[in-house]
mmCIF file of C-alpha atoms in Angstrom:
data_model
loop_
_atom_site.group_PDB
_atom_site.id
_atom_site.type_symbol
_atom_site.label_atom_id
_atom_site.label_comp_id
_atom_site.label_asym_id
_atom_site.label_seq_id
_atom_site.Cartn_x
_atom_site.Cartn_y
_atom_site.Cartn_z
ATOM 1 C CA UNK A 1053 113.194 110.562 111.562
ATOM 2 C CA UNK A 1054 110.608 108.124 109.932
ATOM 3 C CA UNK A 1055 107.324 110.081 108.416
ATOM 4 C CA UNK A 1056 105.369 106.610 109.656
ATOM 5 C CA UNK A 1057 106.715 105.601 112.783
ATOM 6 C CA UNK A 1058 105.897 103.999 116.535
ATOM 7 C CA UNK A 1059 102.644 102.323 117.101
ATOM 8 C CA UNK A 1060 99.740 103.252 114.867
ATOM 9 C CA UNK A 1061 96.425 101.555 116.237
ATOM 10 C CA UNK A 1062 93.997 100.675 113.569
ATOM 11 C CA UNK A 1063 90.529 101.339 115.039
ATOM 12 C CA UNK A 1064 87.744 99.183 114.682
ATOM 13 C CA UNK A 1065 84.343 100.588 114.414
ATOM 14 C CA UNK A 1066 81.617 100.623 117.205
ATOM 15 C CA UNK A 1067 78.169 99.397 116.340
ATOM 16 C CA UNK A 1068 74.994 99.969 118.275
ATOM 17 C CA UNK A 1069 72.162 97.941 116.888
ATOM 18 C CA UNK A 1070 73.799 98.089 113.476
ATOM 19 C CA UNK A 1071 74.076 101.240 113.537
ATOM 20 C CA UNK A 1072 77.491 103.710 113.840
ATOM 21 C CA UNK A 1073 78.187 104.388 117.398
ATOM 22 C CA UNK A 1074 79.830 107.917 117.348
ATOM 23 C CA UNK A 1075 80.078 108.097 121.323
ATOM 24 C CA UNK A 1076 81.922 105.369 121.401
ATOM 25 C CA UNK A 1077 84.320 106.056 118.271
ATOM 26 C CA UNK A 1078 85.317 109.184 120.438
ATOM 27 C CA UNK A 1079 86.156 107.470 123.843
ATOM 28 C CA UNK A 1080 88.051 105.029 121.502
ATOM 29 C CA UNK A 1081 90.229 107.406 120.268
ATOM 30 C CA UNK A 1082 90.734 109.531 123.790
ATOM 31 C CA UNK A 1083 91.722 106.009 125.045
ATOM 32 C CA UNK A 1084 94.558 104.944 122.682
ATOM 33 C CA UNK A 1085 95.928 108.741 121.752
ATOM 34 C CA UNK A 1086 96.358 109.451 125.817
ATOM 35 C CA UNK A 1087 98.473 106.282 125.708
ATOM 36 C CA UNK A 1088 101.062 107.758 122.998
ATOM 37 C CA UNK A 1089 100.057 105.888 119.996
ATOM 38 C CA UNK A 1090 101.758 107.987 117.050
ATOM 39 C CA UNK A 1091 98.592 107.191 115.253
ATOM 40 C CA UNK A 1092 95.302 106.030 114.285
ATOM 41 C CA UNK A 1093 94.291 103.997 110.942
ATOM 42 C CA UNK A 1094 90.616 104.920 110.187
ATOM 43 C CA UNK A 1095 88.527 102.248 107.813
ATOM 44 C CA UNK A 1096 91.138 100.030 107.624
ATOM 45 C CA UNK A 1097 90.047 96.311 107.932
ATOM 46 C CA UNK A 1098 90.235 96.487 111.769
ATOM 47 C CA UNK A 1099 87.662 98.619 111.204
ATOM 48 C CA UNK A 1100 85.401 96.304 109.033
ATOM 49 C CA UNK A 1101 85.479 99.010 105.884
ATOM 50 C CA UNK A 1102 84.105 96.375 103.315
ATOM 51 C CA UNK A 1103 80.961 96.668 105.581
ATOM 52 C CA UNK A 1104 80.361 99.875 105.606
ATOM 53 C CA UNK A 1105 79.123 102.574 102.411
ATOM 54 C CA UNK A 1106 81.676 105.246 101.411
ATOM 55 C CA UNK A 1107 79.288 107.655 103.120
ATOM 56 C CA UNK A 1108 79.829 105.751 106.813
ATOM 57 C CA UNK A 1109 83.829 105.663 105.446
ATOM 58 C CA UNK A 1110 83.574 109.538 105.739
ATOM 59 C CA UNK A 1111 81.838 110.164 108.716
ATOM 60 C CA UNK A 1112 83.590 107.349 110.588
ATOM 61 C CA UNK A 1113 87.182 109.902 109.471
ATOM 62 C CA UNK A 1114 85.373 113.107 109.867
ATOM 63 C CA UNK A 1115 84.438 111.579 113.627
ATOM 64 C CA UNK A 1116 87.917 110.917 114.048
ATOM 65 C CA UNK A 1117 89.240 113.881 112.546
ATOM 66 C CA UNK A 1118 87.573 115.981 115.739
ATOM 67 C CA UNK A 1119 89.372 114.195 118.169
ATOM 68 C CA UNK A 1120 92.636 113.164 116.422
ATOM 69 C CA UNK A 1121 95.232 116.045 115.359
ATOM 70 C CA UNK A 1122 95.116 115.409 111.755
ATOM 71 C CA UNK A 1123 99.042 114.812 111.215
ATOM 72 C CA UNK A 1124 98.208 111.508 113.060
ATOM 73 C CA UNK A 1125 95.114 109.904 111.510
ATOM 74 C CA UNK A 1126 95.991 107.014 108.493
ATOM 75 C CA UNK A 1127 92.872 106.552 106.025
ATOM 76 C CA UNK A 1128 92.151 103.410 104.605
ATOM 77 C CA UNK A 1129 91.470 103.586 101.067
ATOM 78 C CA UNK A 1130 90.740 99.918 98.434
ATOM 79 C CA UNK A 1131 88.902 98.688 95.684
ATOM 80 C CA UNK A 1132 88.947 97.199 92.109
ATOM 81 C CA UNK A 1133 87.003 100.023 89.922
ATOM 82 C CA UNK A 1134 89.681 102.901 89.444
ATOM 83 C CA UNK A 1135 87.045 105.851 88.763
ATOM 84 C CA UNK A 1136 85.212 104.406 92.255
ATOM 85 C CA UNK A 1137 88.675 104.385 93.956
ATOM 86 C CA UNK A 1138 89.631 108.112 92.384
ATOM 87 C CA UNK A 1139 86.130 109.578 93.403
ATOM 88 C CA UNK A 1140 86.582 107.845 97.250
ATOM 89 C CA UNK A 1141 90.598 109.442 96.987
ATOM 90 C CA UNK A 1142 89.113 113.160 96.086
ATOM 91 C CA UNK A 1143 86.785 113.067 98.997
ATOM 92 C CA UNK A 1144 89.817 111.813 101.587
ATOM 93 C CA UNK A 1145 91.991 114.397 100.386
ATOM 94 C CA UNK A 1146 89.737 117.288 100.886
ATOM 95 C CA UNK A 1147 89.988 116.240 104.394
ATOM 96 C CA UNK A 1148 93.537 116.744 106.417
ATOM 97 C CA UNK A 1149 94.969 113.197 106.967
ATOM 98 C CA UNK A 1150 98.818 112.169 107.333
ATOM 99 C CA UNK A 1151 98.698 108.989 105.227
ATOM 100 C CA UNK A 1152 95.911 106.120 102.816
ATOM 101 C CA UNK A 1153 96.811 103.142 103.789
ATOM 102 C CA UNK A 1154 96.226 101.294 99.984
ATOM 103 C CA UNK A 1155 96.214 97.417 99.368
ATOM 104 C CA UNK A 1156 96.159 96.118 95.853
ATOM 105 C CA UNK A 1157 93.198 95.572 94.304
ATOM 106 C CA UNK A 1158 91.697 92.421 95.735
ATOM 107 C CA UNK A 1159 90.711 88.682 94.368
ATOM 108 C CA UNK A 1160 91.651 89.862 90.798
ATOM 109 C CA UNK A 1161 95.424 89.050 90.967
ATOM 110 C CA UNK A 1162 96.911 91.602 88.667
ATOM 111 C CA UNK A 1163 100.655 91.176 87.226
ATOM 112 C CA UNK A 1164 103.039 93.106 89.149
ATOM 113 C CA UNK A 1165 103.352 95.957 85.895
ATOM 114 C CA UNK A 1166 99.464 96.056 86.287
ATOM 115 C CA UNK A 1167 100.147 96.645 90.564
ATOM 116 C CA UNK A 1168 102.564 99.104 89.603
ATOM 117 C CA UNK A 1169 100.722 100.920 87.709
ATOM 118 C CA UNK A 1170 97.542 100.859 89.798
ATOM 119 C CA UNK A 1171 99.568 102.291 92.774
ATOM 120 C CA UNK A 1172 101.381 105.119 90.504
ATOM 121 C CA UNK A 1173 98.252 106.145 89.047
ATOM 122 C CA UNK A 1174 96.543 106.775 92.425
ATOM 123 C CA UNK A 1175 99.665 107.949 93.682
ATOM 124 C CA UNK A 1176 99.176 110.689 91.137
ATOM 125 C CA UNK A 1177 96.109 111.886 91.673
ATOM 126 C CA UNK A 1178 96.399 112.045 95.436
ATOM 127 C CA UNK A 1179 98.923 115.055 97.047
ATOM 128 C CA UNK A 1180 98.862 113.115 100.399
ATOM 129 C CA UNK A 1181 101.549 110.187 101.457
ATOM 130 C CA UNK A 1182 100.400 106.721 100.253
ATOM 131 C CA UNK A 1183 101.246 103.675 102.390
ATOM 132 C CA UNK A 1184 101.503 99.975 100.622
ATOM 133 C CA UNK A 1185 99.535 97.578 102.700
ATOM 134 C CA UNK A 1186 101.211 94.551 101.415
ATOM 135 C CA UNK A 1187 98.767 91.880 102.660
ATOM 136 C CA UNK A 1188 98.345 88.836 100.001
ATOM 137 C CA UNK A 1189 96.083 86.329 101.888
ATOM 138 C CA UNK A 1190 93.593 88.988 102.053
ATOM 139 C CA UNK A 1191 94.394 90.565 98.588
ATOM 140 C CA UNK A 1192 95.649 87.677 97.056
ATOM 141 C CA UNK A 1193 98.356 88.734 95.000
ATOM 142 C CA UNK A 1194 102.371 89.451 96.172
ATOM 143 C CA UNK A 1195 103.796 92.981 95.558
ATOM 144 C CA UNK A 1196 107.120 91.744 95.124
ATOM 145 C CA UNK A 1197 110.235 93.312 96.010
ATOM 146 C CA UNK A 1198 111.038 95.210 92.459
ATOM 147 C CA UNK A 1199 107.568 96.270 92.620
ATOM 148 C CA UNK A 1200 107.786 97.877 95.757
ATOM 149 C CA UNK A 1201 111.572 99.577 94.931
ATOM 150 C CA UNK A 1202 109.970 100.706 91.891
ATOM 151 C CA UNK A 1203 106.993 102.281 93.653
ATOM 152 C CA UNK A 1204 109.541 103.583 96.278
ATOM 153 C CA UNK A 1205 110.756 105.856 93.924
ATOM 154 C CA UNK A 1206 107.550 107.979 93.576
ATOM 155 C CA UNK A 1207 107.922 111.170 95.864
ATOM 156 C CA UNK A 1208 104.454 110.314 97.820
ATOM 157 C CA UNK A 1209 104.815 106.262 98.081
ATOM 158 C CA UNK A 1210 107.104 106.453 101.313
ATOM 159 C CA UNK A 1211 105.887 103.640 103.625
ATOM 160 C CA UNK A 1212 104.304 99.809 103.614
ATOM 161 C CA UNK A 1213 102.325 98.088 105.820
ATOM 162 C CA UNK A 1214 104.125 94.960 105.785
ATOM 163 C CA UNK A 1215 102.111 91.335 105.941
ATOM 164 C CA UNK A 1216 103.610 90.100 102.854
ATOM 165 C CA UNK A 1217 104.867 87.064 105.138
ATOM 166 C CA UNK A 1218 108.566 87.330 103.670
ATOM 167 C CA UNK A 1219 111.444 88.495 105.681
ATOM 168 C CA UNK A 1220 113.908 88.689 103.067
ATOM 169 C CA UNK A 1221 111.255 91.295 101.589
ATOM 170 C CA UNK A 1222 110.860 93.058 104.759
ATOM 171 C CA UNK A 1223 114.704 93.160 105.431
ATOM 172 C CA UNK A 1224 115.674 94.018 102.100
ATOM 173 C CA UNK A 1225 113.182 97.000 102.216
ATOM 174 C CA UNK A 1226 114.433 98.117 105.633
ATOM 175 C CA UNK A 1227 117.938 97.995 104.086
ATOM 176 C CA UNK A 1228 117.058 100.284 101.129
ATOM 177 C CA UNK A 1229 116.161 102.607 103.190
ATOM 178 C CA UNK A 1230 113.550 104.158 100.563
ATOM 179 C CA UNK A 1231 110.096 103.224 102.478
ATOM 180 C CA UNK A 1232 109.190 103.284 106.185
ATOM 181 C CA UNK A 1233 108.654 100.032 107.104
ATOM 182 C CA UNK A 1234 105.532 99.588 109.330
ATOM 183 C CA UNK A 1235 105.067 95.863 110.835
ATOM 184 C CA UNK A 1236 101.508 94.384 109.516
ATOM 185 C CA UNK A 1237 101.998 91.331 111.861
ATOM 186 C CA UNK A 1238 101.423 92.001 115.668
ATOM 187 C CA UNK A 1239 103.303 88.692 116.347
ATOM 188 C CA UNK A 1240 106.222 89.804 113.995
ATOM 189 C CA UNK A 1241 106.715 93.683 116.026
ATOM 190 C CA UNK A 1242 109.915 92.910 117.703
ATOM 191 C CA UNK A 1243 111.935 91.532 115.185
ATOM 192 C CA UNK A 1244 110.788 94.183 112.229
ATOM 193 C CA UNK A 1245 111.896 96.597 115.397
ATOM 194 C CA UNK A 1246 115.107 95.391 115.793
ATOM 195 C CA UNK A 1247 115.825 94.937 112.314
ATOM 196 C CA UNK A 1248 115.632 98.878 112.251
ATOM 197 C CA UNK A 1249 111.416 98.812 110.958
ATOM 198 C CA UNK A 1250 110.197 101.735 111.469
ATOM 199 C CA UNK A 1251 106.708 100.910 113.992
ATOM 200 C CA UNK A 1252 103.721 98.908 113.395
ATOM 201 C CA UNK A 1253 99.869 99.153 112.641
ATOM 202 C CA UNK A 1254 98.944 96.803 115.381
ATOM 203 C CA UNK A 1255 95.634 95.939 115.876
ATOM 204 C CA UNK A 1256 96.037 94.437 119.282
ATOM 205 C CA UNK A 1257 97.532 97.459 120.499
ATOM 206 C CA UNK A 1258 93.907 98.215 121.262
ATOM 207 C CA UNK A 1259 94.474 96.968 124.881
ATOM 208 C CA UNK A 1260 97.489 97.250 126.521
ATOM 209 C CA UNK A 1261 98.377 99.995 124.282
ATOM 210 C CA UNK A 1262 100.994 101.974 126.626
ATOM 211 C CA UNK A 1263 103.288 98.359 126.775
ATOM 212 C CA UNK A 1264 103.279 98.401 122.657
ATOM 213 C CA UNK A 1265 104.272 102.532 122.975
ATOM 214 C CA UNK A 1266 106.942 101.508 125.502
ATOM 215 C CA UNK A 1267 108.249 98.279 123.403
ATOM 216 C CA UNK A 1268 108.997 101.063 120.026
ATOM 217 C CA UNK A 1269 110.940 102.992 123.252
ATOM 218 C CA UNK A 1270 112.359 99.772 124.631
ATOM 219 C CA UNK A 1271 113.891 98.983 120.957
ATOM 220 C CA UNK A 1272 115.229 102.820 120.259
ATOM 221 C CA UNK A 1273 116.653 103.340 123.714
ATOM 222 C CA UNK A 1274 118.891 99.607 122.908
ATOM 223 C CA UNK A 1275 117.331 97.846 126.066
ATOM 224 C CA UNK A 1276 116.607 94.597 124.172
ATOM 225 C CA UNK A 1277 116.355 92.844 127.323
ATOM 226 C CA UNK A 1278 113.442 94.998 128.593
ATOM 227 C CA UNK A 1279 112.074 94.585 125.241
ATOM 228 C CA UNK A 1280 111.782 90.748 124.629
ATOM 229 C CA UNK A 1281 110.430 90.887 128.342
ATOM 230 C CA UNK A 1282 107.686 93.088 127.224
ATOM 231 C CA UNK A 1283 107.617 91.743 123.956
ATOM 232 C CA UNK A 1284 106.557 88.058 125.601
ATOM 233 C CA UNK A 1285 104.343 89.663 128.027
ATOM 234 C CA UNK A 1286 102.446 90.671 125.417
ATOM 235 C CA UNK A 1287 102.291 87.398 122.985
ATOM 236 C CA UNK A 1288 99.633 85.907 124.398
ATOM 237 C CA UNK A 1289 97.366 88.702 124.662
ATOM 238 C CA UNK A 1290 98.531 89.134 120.406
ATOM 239 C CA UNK A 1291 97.354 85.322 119.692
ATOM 240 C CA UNK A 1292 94.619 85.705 121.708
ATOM 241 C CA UNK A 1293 93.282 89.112 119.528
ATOM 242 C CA UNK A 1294 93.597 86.790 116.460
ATOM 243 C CA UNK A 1295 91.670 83.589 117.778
ATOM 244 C CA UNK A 1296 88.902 84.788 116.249
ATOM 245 C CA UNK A 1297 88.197 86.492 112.358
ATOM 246 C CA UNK A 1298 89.664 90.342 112.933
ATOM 247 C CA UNK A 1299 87.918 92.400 114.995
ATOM 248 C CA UNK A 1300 85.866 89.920 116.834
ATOM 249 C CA UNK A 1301 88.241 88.998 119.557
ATOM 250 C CA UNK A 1302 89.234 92.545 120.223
ATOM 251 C CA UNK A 1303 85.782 93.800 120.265
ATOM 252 C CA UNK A 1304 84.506 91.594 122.824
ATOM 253 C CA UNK A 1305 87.299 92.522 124.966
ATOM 254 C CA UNK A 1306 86.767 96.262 124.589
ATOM 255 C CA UNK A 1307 82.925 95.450 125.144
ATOM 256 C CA UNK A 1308 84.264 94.144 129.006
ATOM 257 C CA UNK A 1309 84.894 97.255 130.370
ATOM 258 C CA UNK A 1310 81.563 99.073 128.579
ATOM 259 C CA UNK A 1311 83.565 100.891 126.200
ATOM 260 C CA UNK A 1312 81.605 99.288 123.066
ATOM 261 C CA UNK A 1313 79.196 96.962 122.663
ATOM 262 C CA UNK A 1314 79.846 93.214 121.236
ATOM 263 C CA UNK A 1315 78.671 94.170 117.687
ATOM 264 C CA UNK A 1316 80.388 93.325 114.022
ATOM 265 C CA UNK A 1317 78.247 93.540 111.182
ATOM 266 C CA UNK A 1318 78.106 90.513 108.578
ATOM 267 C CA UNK A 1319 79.686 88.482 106.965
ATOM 268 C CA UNK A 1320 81.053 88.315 110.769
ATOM 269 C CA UNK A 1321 79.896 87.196 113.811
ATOM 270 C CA UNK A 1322 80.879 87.764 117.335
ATOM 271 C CA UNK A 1323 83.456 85.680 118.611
ATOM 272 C CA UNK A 1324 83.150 82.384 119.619
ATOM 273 C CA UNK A 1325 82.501 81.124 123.255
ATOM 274 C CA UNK A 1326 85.795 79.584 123.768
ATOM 275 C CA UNK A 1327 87.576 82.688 122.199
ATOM 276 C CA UNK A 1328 85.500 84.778 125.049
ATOM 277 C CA UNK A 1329 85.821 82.489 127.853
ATOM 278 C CA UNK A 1330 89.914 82.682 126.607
ATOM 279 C CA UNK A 1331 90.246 86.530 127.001
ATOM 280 C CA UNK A 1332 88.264 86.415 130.356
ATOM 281 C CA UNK A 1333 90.676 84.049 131.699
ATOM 282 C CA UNK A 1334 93.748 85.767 130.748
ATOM 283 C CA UNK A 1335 92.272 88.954 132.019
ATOM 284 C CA UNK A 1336 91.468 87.659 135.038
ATOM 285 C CA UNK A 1337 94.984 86.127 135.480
ATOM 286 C CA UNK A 1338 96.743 89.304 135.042
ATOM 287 C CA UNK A 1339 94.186 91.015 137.772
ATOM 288 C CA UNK A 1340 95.241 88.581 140.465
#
């Protein structure tokens, strides 16, 4: 069985007049673990980490870590200066957390001997499981395929988050066997699932969350009918949560049911009115 598997939902943050709102954080978690999500990802950029201080990083997971058994909560963990990186990696892992999520050092562009080594040295220092988040239009740079095999090989490198847009990369990986493969792209769950991917960190799984649970079933159990029927039910809602700059969509529709309120902190903004009116309207649809 897969370390990283199933449906891992990576939590935004609640804001209450710029500040962190705790209550909310809780009642967020409660909602999507008593829907069977294998997991939570805490700080990742769902959760708008590049807006927040190291200190809010920790007591956003330490928040988390009260509600969510600890073999199921994913830290997010980036940045470019190693000894800042290390010092944010020593206070994670005197915490107990199943996984850091780690992208490659962003806007920089590194070669892929410099990536490698960046990931190996962390790797190192860290005695908890280290997940790739391959994601170049965010970090700019590719880990490419040798890169990742090579990385593979280190005993606490076992999964990616894949969004490196390639699926001979994601299919190859998935063949080797080496990583867990964890779908980055909501609109790309399906076919990493039936290409024998190992789950997904989907941040639309916010809402909905028990039909992404039952697609990972749907999948395992060979019912690819159900599946793509599921699967198709839940497109729109998937483009919908991505109409807008991530998590702007999907925290105006958590706001509609009181949960949070509509706040991101800058350099975003709430989502637009047409992106709003859009989610009302296909909520209301589904009501009638």
């Amino acid at each position: 069985m897969s370390t990283f598997s199933g449906i891992w939902v990576p939590l935004v943050t609640p804001f209450n007049q710029g500040e962190i709102d705790f209550p909310a954080l809780t009642s967020l978690c409660h909602r999507v673990m008593q829907q069977g999500v294998d997991g939570v990802v805490v700080c990742g950029t769902t959760g708008e980490a590049p807006m927040l201080s190291k200190d809010e990083q920790l007591q956003v997971l330490d928040a988390v870590l009260r509600v969510v058994p600890a073999s199921q909560v994913m830290m997010g963990l980036s940045g470019t200066h190693m000894p800042s990186v290390l010092t944010m990696l020593a206070a994670i892992t005197q915490r107990d957390v199943a996984g850091i999520l780690l992208p490659a050092p962003y806007y920089i562009r590194p070669s892929q001997a410099a990536l490698e080594a960046w990931f190996t040295d962390i790797a190192n220092r860290s005695h908890i499981p280290i997940i790739v988040y391959n994601v170049p239009y965010r970090s700019g740079i590719h880990l490419e395929l040798q890169t990742l095999r090579n990385l593979a090989k280190h005993p606490r490198i076992v999964a990616i988050k894949d969004c490196g847009g390639s699926n001979d990369l994601t299919y190859s990986l998935i063949a080797d066997g080496e990583l867990d493969v964890l779908c980055g792209e909501d609109g790309q769950i399906l076919s990493t699932l039936c290409m024998g991917g190992s789950g997904a960190i989907a941040a639309s799984a916010h809402l909905f969350t028990d039909q992404f649970v039952q697609l990972v079933k749907q999948v395992q159990d060979g019912d690819l009918p159900l599946a793509r029927k599921n699967f198709y039910q839940l497109l729109p809602l998937i483009r919908l949560m991505f109409s807008a700059p991530n998590p702007a969509a999907i925290k105006y529709a958590l706001s509609l049911d009181g949960l949070m309120a509509n706040e991101l902190r800058a350099p975003l903004l709430a989502a637009p009115p047409e992106v709003e009116t859009a989610i009302v309207n296909y909520l209301n649809t589904l009501s009638r």
